[in-house]
Structures are given as structure tokens and as C-alpha cells.
Amino acid sequence: MNEDRANPRTLAIHGDHDPSVADIAPPIHLSSTYRAADSDEFARIAEADRPSRFYTRYGNPTVARAERLVAGLEGCNSALMFASGMGAVATTALSLLSAGDHVVAQRDHYMGTLRLLTEMLPRFGVSHTLVDQTEAGAFADAMRPETRLVIVETPSNPMLKVTDLAAVAALARARGALTLADNTFASPVNQRPSEHGIDLVVHSATKYLGGHSDLLAGVLCGPSGLVDRVWSQAIVLGACSNGFDAYLLLRGLRTLPLRVERQSETALTLARHLETRAGVARVHYPGLASHPQHRLAAHQMTAFGGVLSFELAGGGSAARAFVDALDLVANAVSLGGVETLASHVGSMWHAGAAEGQGAIPAGLIRLAVGLEHPDDIVRDLEHGLAAAQSA
Ligand SMILES: *Cc1c(COP(=O)(O)O)cnc(C)c1O
């Protein structure tokens, strides 16, 4: 199969094809270690970059298939799978940065990424500047001679703000800094950052890539030189994945394009519905014409993803009453699974937002749309809205 030309739906099913095995479904390699034919082969494998049959922290045949498939979907030539999305983000940062380096990142990021930047990396002498991602000029202003890495996340958690990928990629390249995009919310179905010049793409594969709320994993994608550099540190840090999780990831990836297309459609339907409802002060979804960056989102995304957030006019007490009144929709963190989840962001983050985090409205609800029929989700949201009104 010509992987360069295949439609993503075809690639998701055939992009990891291994002609050496007859199995239609990928075999699960559970072995932690592998027998070498002789001492020469042992010595050769022990020295090789990314061997898939040596020791599973170094690589694994099922993991290698999942990596090949995600790399293909992202339009990158290499990928590395991790035990979680944070395993991927933290290992990448620790691999590429040294004391004295500076990172430019956004005010709005996944909480774990913000804590890595503001709490952990400073202990190792790595400084940061957090900027308003909606202003490409803010990234340029924050760059210093010692800036080595620019991290972006678009659309971002939980306000669905958009970053101009091409503009940030171009300015970072001109200053000799690498760019890393967290593409978890969009998924490669809706957005491929490498096509806009971004160097490295990271995913929490726990979300859309896995897609069934039964797997924790992360993936880094990029050019093989950079990914191999991260691999050489990843085997020291140890946040590696395994054959069983790689199998679950492959199983989820087969339906990724179908799932994300439908989730994006339903999210747009729900966002439009919520905009018409009394008691909803504002809906944040890049697919809405009312989103301040809708044109940029439409330029760099094919659809707008399955996550939206909205502000209840009644604030925190209305938001708590809203989630308590839901029945079909579960009050749970995470996103990207087949089931719709809602969470009150303020309750999740009340332990104290990380330094730099933009203000979160008290009545903000994040909705991660699943694959149920939209009419059934709307009916459940209406229970929540009624309860929020009388809270
Ligand atoms: C969930 C998430 C992460 C962290 O991934 P884990 O798999 O939970 O470690 C990172 N970035 C984004 C945008 C996420 O949603």
C-alpha cells in the first residue's frame, strides 16, 4: 500500500501492515525480553537504535506497529509510544532541554504540562515564559537567545483557544528553537501540525487515539533524528509502553477517523444548541462562528473536535447542580472516549491553578462529546440546565 497517498480512513486500518505476519489482527507481544541467535547478533541488537526485539523498555514489536501507524496518521516519519501523555510530554522536555535553556509556552495548557514548566523544570535550571496563545506576536516577544523549545496546544484545554501553528512554527524556526504541539484535542483527523511546520507532535493517546476509556498512553511524533534522541533518554526515564497497551491503541486507531468525524459533528450540533439556551452565558467551540478565532481554526483544522466548554450564568453553584442532574452523561474527567463526559472545571482545578494559568470562569463546564445520538445527549443536558436554573 502506498501510505503517502492513502486516505486517513484507509491508513488507520492498513498503515501498520507487517508483511512478515499472516495475522489479520496484530499479535500482542508480551515478552519483556528476546532471545538472540548468537553472541554476534546479541551485540549488534544491544547497540542498535530502537531495537524492537531486545528488551521491552527499548522497544517491542506491537509497540513498533502502533508507533508506525500514529506516525503515518500525523504525516511524520517516526513516533515513540509512552505509558501516558504526560510520560510523552515530560520525557520529551527532559530529553531536549538543559540547564540554562528557556521555553516559551502558553498560559493555557493541560495542567500537567503547566506544572512541568512552572514547578519541575525550574528545579533543573530551565526557565519559561507563558504567553497568550491567541496573539502570534506574543510568542515572538517572549523569545530569547536561549529559547530552545516553543510548546503549543490547540485547541487548548479548557477554553478552546486556538494557536496559529504556521506563524509560531515560522518564528521559532527563524530563531533556532524547536516547536512541540500537543495535538490531543484535535487528533490527526482534524489537524496535522507537521503540515504547518511544527517539529514535534505529542498526544495523550488515552483520549481520541485510544478512544474507549480503557487505555493510558502517549505518543510523540516527528522526524526520526529528533525522536531517536528522545528515545535515547526515554529508556533512562522509563515511561515506556508495552505490547498489550499497544494492541489496545491499534484497535482504537482503526476507527479513529470515523469516531472523530462523528464526534466533531455532534459537538457542533450541541454547541449551536447550547448557544440558544437561557442560562448559558457563553459557549466556547472553535466551530462556532461566534468563536473569536473561528477563521484561523477553519484554516488549520478540517473539523473542530469533540470537546466544547460553556459558562453557566449561575456560576459555580449552577455548574455543580448541572453535573449532579445529568444521567446519561457521566461526571468524569478525560475526553475522547465513546461516552459523553461532563465536568465542572472549577471543581477539578480548585486545588489551585498553576502559575500563569488564565482565569477559569466559575460556571465553566467542559463537555467531551461521545458517540451517543445527539438527541439523547441534548435531552440529558436539558435536565442539567433545568437544575442549574433553579440552583
Ligand atoms: C490528558 C491530556 C494530557 C495528559 O495525558 P495522560 O495520558 O493523562 O498522561 C496531555 N495533554 C492534553 C491536552 C490532555 O488532554
PDB file of C-alpha atoms in Angstrom, residues 81-85 204-207 213-218 241-242 245 248 334:
ATOM      1  CA  MET A  81       4.925   5.453  22.372  1.00  0.00           C
ATOM      2  CA  PHE A  82       4.843   6.160  26.125  1.00  0.00           C
ATOM      3  CA  ALA A  83       2.994   4.939  29.206  1.00  0.00           C
ATOM      4  CA  SER A  84       0.863   8.130  29.243  1.00  0.00           C
ATOM      5  CA  GLY A  85       0.506  11.510  27.606  1.00  0.00           C
ATOM      6  CA  SER A 204      -2.331  11.817  25.093  1.00  0.00           C
ATOM      7  CA  ALA A 205      -3.321   8.610  23.300  1.00  0.00           C
ATOM      8  CA  THR A 206      -5.538   7.997  26.338  1.00  0.00           C
ATOM      9  CA  LYS A 207      -8.030  10.305  24.617  1.00  0.00           C
ATOM     10  CA  SER A 213     -11.548   4.998  28.018  1.00  0.00           C
ATOM     11  CA  ASP A 214      -9.651   1.763  28.692  1.00  0.00           C
ATOM     12  CA  LEU A 215      -6.058   2.750  27.948  1.00  0.00           C
ATOM     13  CA  LEU A 216      -3.441   5.168  29.260  1.00  0.00           C
ATOM     14  CA  ALA A 217      -0.798   6.011  26.658  1.00  0.00           C
ATOM     15  CA  GLY A 218       1.107   8.825  24.985  1.00  0.00           C
ATOM     16  CA  SER A 241       4.577   1.366  26.947  1.00  0.00           C
ATOM     17  CA  ASN A 242       4.014  -2.360  26.398  1.00  0.00           C
ATOM     18  CA  ASP A 245      -1.450  -1.308  25.562  1.00  0.00           C
ATOM     19  CA  LEU A 248      -5.450  -1.598  22.541  1.00  0.00           C
ATOM     20  CA  SER A 334     -10.923  12.828  30.423  1.00  0.00           C
TER      21      SER A 334
END
